[in-house]
Coordinates of C-alpha atoms (C1' of nucleotides) in Angstrom, one line a residue:
Chain A
M1 CA 45.6 48.2 17.6
L2 CA 45.4 44.6 18.7
S3 CA 48.5 42.6 19.2
I4 CA 49.4 40.6 16.0
E5 CA 51.0 38.0 18.2
L6 CA 47.6 37.5 20.0
I7 CA 45.8 37.2 16.7
R8 CA 48.4 34.7 15.4
R9 CA 48.4 32.7 18.6
N10 CA 44.8 32.8 19.6
P11 CA 42.6 33.8 16.6
E12 CA 39.5 32.2 18.1
L13 CA 39.7 34.4 21.2
V14 CA 40.1 37.5 19.0
A15 CA 37.2 36.6 16.7
A16 CA 35.0 35.9 19.7
G17 CA 35.8 39.3 21.2
L18 CA 35.0 41.0 17.9
A19 CA 31.8 39.1 17.6
R20 CA 30.6 40.4 20.9
R21 CA 30.8 43.9 19.4
G22 CA 28.9 42.7 16.4
E23 CA 32.0 42.8 14.2
E24 CA 32.1 40.0 11.7
T25 CA 35.8 40.0 10.8
A26 CA 37.5 37.4 8.8
L27 CA 41.0 37.1 10.3
A28 CA 42.1 34.3 8.0
E29 CA 43.5 36.6 5.4
L30 CA 45.4 38.6 8.0
I31 CA 46.8 35.5 9.6
D32 CA 47.9 34.2 6.2
L33 CA 49.6 37.5 5.3
D34 CA 51.4 37.5 8.6
A35 CA 52.7 34.0 8.0
S36 CA 53.9 34.8 4.5
R37 CA 55.5 38.0 5.7
R38 CA 57.5 36.1 8.3
V39 CA 58.7 33.5 5.7
W40 CA 59.7 36.3 3.4
V41 CA 61.5 38.3 6.1
T42 CA 63.6 35.3 7.0
E43 CA 64.5 34.7 3.4
R44 CA 65.3 38.3 2.8
D45 CA 67.5 38.5 5.9
E46 CA 69.4 35.5 4.9
L47 CA 70.0 36.9 1.5
R48 CA 71.1 40.2 3.0
A49 CA 73.6 38.4 5.2
T50 CA 75.3 36.8 2.2
H51 CA 75.1 40.0 0.3
N52 CA 76.8 41.9 3.2
E53 CA 79.5 39.2 3.3
M54 CA 80.2 39.5 -0.4
S55 CA 80.2 43.2 -0.3
R56 CA 82.8 43.2 2.5
E57 CA 85.0 40.8 0.5
F58 CA 84.7 43.1 -2.5
G59 CA 85.8 46.0 -0.4
K60 CA 88.9 44.1 0.7
L61 CA 89.8 43.2 -2.8
M62 CA 89.3 46.8 -3.8
A63 CA 91.7 47.8 -1.2
A64 CA 94.2 45.2 -2.2
S65 CA 93.9 46.2 -5.9
K66 CA 94.8 49.7 -5.0
Q67 CA 98.0 48.3 -3.5
G68 CA 98.5 46.5 -6.8
G69 CA 97.5 43.0 -5.6
G70 CA 93.9 42.7 -6.7
D71 CA 92.1 39.7 -8.1
E72 CA 90.2 41.2 -11.0
E73 CA 88.4 38.1 -12.0
R74 CA 87.0 37.5 -8.5
M75 CA 85.9 41.1 -8.3
T76 CA 84.0 40.9 -11.5
A77 CA 82.3 37.7 -10.4
L78 CA 81.5 39.2 -7.0
R79 CA 80.0 42.3 -8.6
A80 CA 77.7 40.2 -10.7
E81 CA 76.7 38.1 -7.8
T82 CA 75.9 40.9 -5.4
Q83 CA 73.9 42.6 -8.1
S84 CA 71.7 39.6 -8.7
T85 CA 71.4 39.1 -5.0
S86 CA 70.3 42.7 -4.7
E87 CA 67.6 42.1 -7.2
R88 CA 66.2 39.1 -5.4
I89 CA 66.3 41.1 -2.1
E90 CA 64.4 43.9 -3.7
A91 CA 61.8 41.6 -5.1
L92 CA 61.3 40.1 -1.6
E93 CA 61.3 43.5 -0.1
N94 CA 58.4 44.6 -2.4
Q95 CA 56.4 41.6 -1.3
I96 CA 57.1 42.3 2.3
N97 CA 56.2 45.9 2.0
D98 CA 52.9 45.1 0.2
A99 CA 52.1 42.5 2.9
E100 CA 52.9 44.9 5.7
A101 CA 50.8 47.7 4.2
K102 CA 47.9 45.3 3.9
I103 CA 48.4 44.0 7.4
E104 CA 48.5 47.6 8.7
T105 CA 45.4 48.6 6.8
M106 CA 43.5 45.6 8.3
M107 CA 44.9 46.1 11.8
L108 CA 44.0 49.8 11.9
V109 CA 40.3 49.1 11.4
L110 CA 40.0 46.3 14.0
P111 CA 38.4 47.7 17.2
N112 CA 39.5 46.9 20.7
L113 CA 38.3 43.7 22.4
P114 CA 35.8 44.2 25.2
L115 CA 36.8 43.1 28.7
D116 CA 35.0 40.1 30.2
S117 CA 33.2 42.4 32.6
V118 CA 31.5 44.2 29.7
P119 CA 27.8 43.3 29.4
E120 CA 26.7 41.3 26.4
G121 CA 24.6 43.1 23.8
L122 CA 24.8 44.7 20.5
D123 CA 23.1 48.1 21.0
E124 CA 22.3 50.7 23.6
T125 CA 19.2 48.8 24.8
A126 CA 21.5 46.2 26.4
N127 CA 23.4 48.8 28.4
I128 CA 23.2 48.1 32.1
I129 CA 22.4 50.7 34.8
D130 CA 25.3 50.2 37.2
R131 CA 24.1 52.6 39.9
S132 CA 22.4 56.0 40.3
W133 CA 22.6 59.0 42.5
G134 CA 20.1 61.5 43.7
D135 CA 16.4 61.8 43.1
P136 CA 15.1 63.7 40.1
R137 CA 13.7 67.0 41.4
T138 CA 9.9 67.3 41.5
F139 CA 8.4 70.6 40.2
D140 CA 5.2 72.3 41.1
F141 CA 5.2 73.8 37.7
T142 CA 6.0 72.5 34.3
P143 CA 9.7 72.6 33.8
Q144 CA 10.9 74.2 30.6
A145 CA 13.5 72.9 28.1
H146 CA 16.8 74.8 27.9
W147 CA 16.1 76.1 24.5
D148 CA 13.1 78.0 25.8
L149 CA 14.7 78.9 29.1
G150 CA 17.9 80.0 27.4
E151 CA 16.2 82.2 25.0
Q152 CA 14.0 83.8 27.6
L153 CA 16.9 84.5 29.8
G154 CA 19.0 85.8 26.9
V155 CA 21.8 83.4 27.7
I156 CA 21.7 81.1 24.6
D157 CA 21.3 82.6 21.2
M158 CA 20.6 79.8 18.7
E159 CA 19.5 82.1 15.9
R160 CA 22.6 84.2 15.8
G161 CA 24.8 81.1 16.2
S162 CA 23.4 79.7 13.0
K163 CA 23.4 83.1 11.3
I164 CA 27.2 83.4 11.7
S165 CA 28.2 79.7 11.4
G166 CA 25.2 77.6 10.4
A167 CA 23.1 74.9 11.9
R168 CA 24.3 73.3 15.2
F169 CA 26.3 76.4 16.2
Y170 CA 25.2 78.6 19.1
V171 CA 26.2 81.6 21.0
L172 CA 26.3 81.9 24.8
K173 CA 25.7 85.4 26.1
G174 CA 26.1 87.2 29.5
A175 CA 25.3 84.7 32.3
G176 CA 25.4 81.9 29.8
A177 CA 29.0 82.6 28.8
Q178 CA 29.9 83.2 32.4
L179 CA 28.4 80.0 33.5
E180 CA 30.5 78.1 31.0
R181 CA 33.6 79.9 32.1
A182 CA 32.8 79.3 35.8
L183 CA 32.2 75.6 35.1
I184 CA 35.5 75.2 33.3
N185 CA 37.4 77.0 36.1
W186 CA 35.7 75.1 38.8
M187 CA 36.1 71.7 37.2
L188 CA 39.8 72.2 36.5
N189 CA 40.4 73.4 40.0
V190 CA 38.7 70.4 41.5
H191 CA 40.6 68.0 39.3
T192 CA 44.0 69.6 39.8
R193 CA 43.7 70.5 43.5
E194 CA 41.7 67.5 44.8
H195 CA 41.9 64.7 42.2
G196 CA 45.6 64.8 41.4
Y197 CA 45.5 65.7 37.7
T198 CA 48.0 67.9 35.9
E199 CA 46.4 70.6 33.8
M200 CA 47.4 70.9 30.2
A201 CA 46.6 73.4 27.5
L202 CA 46.7 71.8 24.1
P203 CA 46.6 72.5 20.3
A204 CA 43.1 72.2 18.8
M205 CA 44.5 70.9 15.6
V206 CA 46.6 67.8 15.1
R207 CA 48.3 65.8 12.4
E208 CA 46.9 62.7 10.8
Q209 CA 49.3 60.5 12.7
T210 CA 48.0 61.8 16.0
M211 CA 44.4 60.9 14.9
I212 CA 45.5 57.4 13.9
G213 CA 47.2 57.0 17.2
S214 CA 44.1 57.7 19.2
G215 CA 41.9 55.5 16.9
N216 CA 39.9 58.3 15.3
L217 CA 41.5 57.6 11.9
P218 CA 41.4 56.0 9.4
K219 CA 37.9 54.8 10.2
F220 CA 36.0 57.9 11.5
G221 CA 37.3 60.7 9.3
E222 CA 33.7 61.4 8.3
N223 CA 33.0 62.8 11.8
L224 CA 36.1 65.1 11.8
Y225 CA 36.8 68.5 10.4
H226 CA 39.9 68.7 8.3
D227 CA 42.0 71.5 6.9
A228 CA 43.1 70.4 3.5
E229 CA 45.6 73.2 3.0
E230 CA 47.7 72.4 6.0
D231 CA 46.5 68.8 6.3
L232 CA 45.5 69.2 10.0
W233 CA 42.5 67.8 11.8
L234 CA 40.4 69.6 14.4
L235 CA 40.0 67.7 17.7
P236 CA 36.8 65.9 18.4
T237 CA 38.1 65.5 22.0
A238 CA 41.3 66.3 24.0
E239 CA 41.8 62.6 24.2
V240 CA 43.4 62.8 20.8
P241 CA 46.3 65.1 21.6
L242 CA 46.7 63.6 25.0
T243 CA 47.2 60.2 23.5
G244 CA 49.8 61.6 21.2
L245 CA 51.7 63.5 23.8
H246 CA 54.1 60.7 24.7
R247 CA 54.2 59.0 21.3
D248 CA 57.4 57.0 20.7
E249 CA 58.6 57.6 24.2
I250 CA 59.8 55.0 26.7
L251 CA 58.9 56.3 30.2
E252 CA 61.3 55.6 33.0
P253 CA 60.4 53.5 36.0
G254 CA 58.4 55.4 38.5
T255 CA 56.8 57.9 36.1
L256 CA 53.5 56.1 35.9
P257 CA 50.7 56.8 36.6
I258 CA 50.4 60.1 34.8
R259 CA 47.0 61.9 35.1
Y260 CA 46.2 64.9 32.8
V261 CA 43.3 67.2 32.6
A262 CA 42.6 69.6 29.8
Q263 CA 39.9 71.9 28.6
T264 CA 39.7 72.1 24.8
P265 CA 37.2 73.0 22.1
C266 CA 35.8 69.8 20.5
F267 CA 34.7 69.8 16.9
R268 CA 32.3 67.2 15.4
R269 CA 30.6 67.0 12.1
E270 CA 27.8 64.8 13.4
K271 CA 27.2 63.4 10.0
A272 CA 26.0 60.1 11.4
A273 CA 23.5 61.9 13.6
A274 CA 22.1 64.1 10.8
G275 CA 18.6 65.2 11.8
R276 CA 18.8 64.0 15.3
D277 CA 18.8 66.3 18.4
T278 CA 18.5 69.3 16.2
R279 CA 17.0 71.5 18.9
G280 CA 19.0 73.3 21.6
I281 CA 22.6 72.7 22.4
K282 CA 22.7 69.0 23.1
R283 CA 24.4 68.1 19.9
V284 CA 26.5 70.8 18.3
H285 CA 29.5 71.1 16.0
Q286 CA 31.7 72.9 18.4
F287 CA 31.7 72.7 22.2
S288 CA 34.0 72.9 25.1
K289 CA 34.9 69.9 27.3
V290 CA 37.1 69.2 30.2
E291 CA 38.8 65.8 29.7
M292 CA 40.6 63.6 32.1
Y293 CA 43.3 61.3 30.8
K294 CA 45.5 58.6 32.4
L295 CA 48.6 56.7 31.4
V296 CA 49.0 53.8 33.8
D297 CA 50.7 50.5 34.5
P298 CA 48.6 47.7 33.1
A299 CA 48.2 46.2 36.5
D300 CA 46.4 49.4 37.7
S301 CA 44.1 50.2 34.8
A302 CA 41.0 48.4 36.2
A303 CA 41.2 50.3 39.5
E304 CA 42.0 53.5 37.6
L305 CA 38.8 53.2 35.6
E306 CA 36.8 53.2 38.7
T307 CA 38.5 56.2 40.2
L308 CA 38.1 58.0 36.8
V309 CA 34.4 57.5 37.0
A310 CA 34.4 58.6 40.6
D311 CA 36.2 61.8 39.7
A312 CA 33.5 62.7 37.1
E313 CA 30.7 61.6 39.5
D314 CA 32.1 63.8 42.2
L315 CA 31.5 66.9 40.0
C316 CA 27.9 65.9 39.3
Q317 CA 27.3 65.3 43.0
R318 CA 28.7 68.7 44.0
L319 CA 26.6 70.3 41.3
G320 CA 23.6 68.5 42.8
L321 CA 22.6 66.9 39.5
P322 CA 21.0 63.5 39.8
Y323 CA 22.6 60.9 37.5
R324 CA 22.9 57.3 36.6
I325 CA 25.9 55.3 35.5
L326 CA 25.6 52.9 32.6
S327 CA 28.0 50.1 31.9
L328 CA 27.9 50.1 28.1
C329 CA 27.4 46.7 26.4
A330 CA 30.0 45.2 24.1
G331 CA 28.2 46.5 21.0
D332 CA 27.9 50.1 22.3
I333 CA 31.4 50.8 23.5
G334 CA 33.6 52.9 21.3
F335 CA 36.1 51.6 18.8
Q336 CA 39.2 52.1 21.0
S337 CA 37.5 51.2 24.2
A338 CA 37.8 47.9 26.2
K339 CA 35.2 49.0 28.7
T340 CA 33.1 52.2 29.1
Y341 CA 30.9 53.8 31.7
D342 CA 28.6 56.6 30.7
I343 CA 27.3 59.1 33.2
E344 CA 23.9 60.4 32.4
V345 CA 22.3 63.4 34.1
W346 CA 18.5 63.8 34.2
S347 CA 17.2 66.8 32.5
P348 CA 13.6 67.6 33.5
G349 CA 13.0 70.1 30.7
C350 CA 13.7 68.0 27.6
E351 CA 12.9 65.0 29.7
E352 CA 15.9 62.8 28.9
W353 CA 19.1 61.4 30.4
L354 CA 22.0 63.5 29.0
E355 CA 25.3 61.8 28.5
V356 CA 27.7 64.3 30.3
S357 CA 30.6 61.9 30.6
S358 CA 32.0 58.8 29.0
C359 CA 34.8 57.0 30.9
S360 CA 36.8 54.3 29.2
T361 CA 39.8 52.2 29.5
C362 CA 41.5 51.4 26.2
E363 CA 44.0 49.0 27.8
D364 CA 47.0 48.9 25.5
F365 CA 45.0 49.6 22.3
Q366 CA 46.0 53.2 21.9
A367 CA 49.4 52.6 23.4
R368 CA 50.1 50.2 20.5
R369 CA 48.9 52.7 17.9
S370 CA 50.8 55.5 19.5
N371 CA 53.8 53.5 20.7
L372 CA 53.4 54.5 24.3
R373 CA 55.8 52.4 26.4
Y374 CA 57.3 52.4 29.8
R375 CA 60.0 50.5 31.6
P376 CA 58.6 48.6 34.5
E377 CA 62.0 48.7 36.3
A378 CA 65.5 49.7 35.5
G379 CA 67.0 47.5 32.8
A380 CA 63.7 45.7 32.0
R381 CA 62.3 45.5 28.5
P382 CA 59.9 48.3 27.6
Q383 CA 56.2 47.5 27.4
F384 CA 53.0 49.1 26.4
M385 CA 51.2 51.1 29.1
H386 CA 47.4 51.4 29.4
T387 CA 45.4 54.5 28.7
L388 CA 42.1 55.8 30.0
N389 CA 40.0 58.8 29.2
G390 CA 36.9 60.3 30.6
S391 CA 35.0 63.6 30.3
G392 CA 34.9 65.7 33.4
L393 CA 32.6 67.1 32.1
A394 CA 31.1 68.0 28.7
L395 CA 30.1 71.6 28.9
P396 CA 27.0 72.3 26.9
R397 CA 25.2 69.3 28.3
I398 CA 26.1 70.3 31.9
I399 CA 24.8 73.8 31.1
I400 CA 21.5 72.2 29.9
A401 CA 21.3 70.2 33.1
I402 CA 21.9 73.2 35.3
L403 CA 19.4 75.4 33.5
E404 CA 16.7 72.8 33.5
N405 CA 17.3 71.4 37.0
Y406 CA 17.8 74.8 38.7
Q407 CA 15.0 76.6 37.0
R408 CA 12.3 78.3 39.1
A409 CA 8.6 79.0 38.4
D410 CA 9.3 82.6 37.3
G411 CA 11.8 81.4 34.7
S412 CA 14.9 82.4 36.6
V413 CA 17.7 79.9 37.4
E414 CA 19.5 79.5 40.6
V415 CA 23.3 79.2 40.4
P416 CA 24.5 75.9 42.0
D417 CA 26.2 76.6 45.3
V418 CA 29.7 75.5 44.2
L419 CA 29.6 78.0 41.3
K420 CA 28.3 81.0 43.2
P421 CA 31.8 82.2 44.1
Y422 CA 32.9 81.8 40.5
M423 CA 29.8 83.6 39.1
G424 CA 29.6 86.4 41.7
Y425 CA 25.8 86.2 41.9
D426 CA 23.2 83.6 43.0
V427 CA 20.5 83.8 40.4
I428 CA 20.3 84.1 36.6
T429 CA 17.5 86.3 35.6
A430 CA 16.3 87.8 32.3
Chain B
rG1 C1' 57.3 85.2 3.2
rG2 C1' 63.0 85.8 2.4
rA3 C1' 68.3 84.3 3.9
rG4 C1' 71.3 81.1 6.5
rG5 C1' 72.5 77.0 10.0
rG6 C1' 71.3 72.3 12.0
rG7 C1' 68.8 67.2 13.3
rU8 C1' 74.0 61.0 15.2
rG9 C1' 72.6 56.2 21.1
rG10 C1' 69.5 58.5 28.1
rC11 C1' 72.6 63.3 27.5
rC12 C1' 77.0 65.9 25.2
rG13 C1' 79.7 65.0 20.9
rA14 C1' 83.3 62.8 16.8
rG15 C1' 82.6 60.5 12.2
rU16 C1' 87.9 60.9 4.8
rG17 C1' 81.7 55.9 1.0
rG18 C1' 84.4 49.9 2.9
rA19 C1' 84.2 45.4 9.6
rC20 C1' 80.2 52.1 11.9
rG21 C1' 75.3 50.1 15.7
rA22 C1' 78.6 53.9 15.2
rA23 C1' 85.1 57.1 18.6
rG24 C1' 85.4 59.9 23.1
rG25 C1' 83.0 61.9 27.4
rC26 C1' 78.9 62.1 30.9
rG27 C1' 75.1 59.4 33.1
rC28 C1' 73.5 54.5 34.6
rC29 C1' 74.3 49.1 36.1
rU30 C1' 77.7 45.2 37.9
rG31 C1' 82.4 43.8 40.0
rU32 C1' 87.3 44.7 42.6
rC33 C1' 89.1 47.7 46.7
rU34 C1' 86.5 49.7 51.5
rU35 C1' 83.6 48.7 58.1
rG36 C1' 80.3 51.6 54.7
rA37 C1' 80.4 55.3 51.1
rA38 C1' 83.2 58.3 47.8
rA39 C1' 87.4 58.0 44.6
rA40 C1' 90.1 54.7 41.5
rC41 C1' 90.2 50.5 38.3
rA42 C1' 87.7 46.5 35.3
rG43 C1' 83.4 45.0 32.7
rG44 C1' 78.6 46.1 31.0
rU45 C1' 74.8 49.6 29.3
rG46 C1' 69.7 51.4 22.5
rU47 C1' 65.1 49.9 19.8
rG48 C1' 62.5 46.8 16.7
rG49 C1' 61.8 42.4 13.3
rG50 C1' 62.9 36.9 12.2
rG51 C1' 64.3 32.4 15.1
rC52 C1' 62.6 32.8 20.1
rA53 C1' 68.6 29.2 21.4
rA54 C1' 73.0 30.1 18.9
rC55 C1' 72.4 33.6 15.6
rU56 C1' 70.8 37.1 12.1
rC57 C1' 68.5 41.6 9.8
rA58 C1' 67.1 46.7 10.1
rC59 C1' 67.4 51.5 12.3
rC60 C1' 72.4 57.9 12.5
rG61 C1' 65.0 63.4 11.5
rU62 C1' 61.4 60.9 7.3
rG63 C1' 61.0 59.0 2.3
rG64 C1' 63.3 58.1 -2.3
rG65 C1' 67.9 57.8 -5.4
rU66 C1' 73.3 56.7 -6.8
rU67 C1' 76.7 52.5 -5.5
rC68 C1' 79.1 45.8 -5.0
rG69 C1' 78.8 48.9 -0.4
rA70 C1' 75.8 55.2 2.4
rA71 C1' 75.6 58.2 9.0
rU72 C1' 78.9 59.9 5.0
rC73 C1' 77.1 61.7 -2.0
rC74 C1' 72.2 63.4 -4.7
rC75 C1' 66.7 64.7 -4.4
rA76 C1' 62.1 65.7 -1.8
rC77 C1' 59.8 66.4 2.7
rU78 C1' 59.7 67.5 7.9
rC79 C1' 61.2 69.6 12.6
rC80 C1' 64.4 72.9 15.4
rC81 C1' 67.6 77.4 15.7
rU82 C1' 69.4 82.5 14.0
rC83 C1' 68.6 87.0 11.2
rC84 C1' 65.2 90.1 8.0
rG85 C1' 60.2 91.2 6.7
rC86 C1' 54.9 90.8 7.9
rC87 C1' 51.1 90.2 11.6
rA88 C1' 49.6 90.3 16.6

RNA sequence: GGAGGGGUGGCCGAGUGGACGAAGGCGCCUGUCUUGAAAACAGGUGUGGGGCAACUCACCGUGGGUUCGAAUCCCACUCCCUCCGCCA
């Protein structure tokens, strides 16, 4: 959520920021509503003040009358007056409630403003390659795509995945399942032991309010699974429950930064991508992901974004997977993001750059939605913190990258060095 | 699923429908005293909205209702706890 004060004070700046994302938003109605609301609130509060006063006087007269010294006429007049005042208050209240509901509806669909350092552009073609690492491996044979490799090796079973659950579901078997487990273990260990994150195990279903807090609702419900009976939503990412964790709290001085890491299943309906990436396990309805998340002092968020990316990069480097880092342009960053870096790993089999991590700073956007505040120092006013999130890393895509990058001419796949202790063997063979 | 109990300020904990934003205690902050600290004593100590100063309004799990007036009464919901049943 953007700050209503900012919109009120500096509408041009907000409109310009939204325009960079390609959002044509008319703020005039919002600003008018906000102005009306404030007028009505003042009026209502004044009425309430006189109402309270009259009610107190009535109480005193009531007490006096019990002692036998009441002023019946005054009491009757007061009762009539307070009643009519109540009616006026109620009318104003209805106007205010309507206005506030409309304001909230509008505010909840406004995306975050891109930072100045975000590249200009409206779609992915304007993303900028910030840097890259490693050289794509050269092969003296034609590298296979993971859907062929996985099937030959018996580690990915697409057919049975769709048999039991439908399109875009898959089954990992034997070394495939072990590879996923090894990756999760290894990644969590690196993040908790070396990068300073605290490991969390989280619910995979959340309430609507939690989805609103992270920015996934009300706008992107189409991409989420929802259980109507219990009114719970399945996570598209651990970012959602991690954002909700400290909702409505005021963190004491000295508690920030907080760095969390969590492995959760992620569920996505992929409606918008219907028909795209239908082969293999690149785009599926359910996958596992290790997610890093930070709650920080606003002064530190820019630096924390860089270390967040570095923490994800570190994993790619240790896995020996060549990658590039994109700075997403204003039109391509996510709804809640103020700035995003994507890490893409080269996959020689399907011959494409695979997005294995997306690292964003949301500044105070999610903090406003979720009411995440901290006290800068003892006795100071609470203020909104900044939140950041980044994959570290997305599992199926890393599995794709490992299979395709580490394949050998005979169709076997070498296990990356860092995972060998976790797997217990060096090569995946049929 | 059944039965019962309960959600009050950072914490504990009072609160007969009328000056309760809320007693008391703890904690915390400031001051006095002290070489310093502790103790003692005095004062202060929630969040949000409007104005952005004085001030004012709201908030006692959430949402409705009754009333001139609700933390207090009524209804619904929600969360927590205890016991029984069921499942693991």
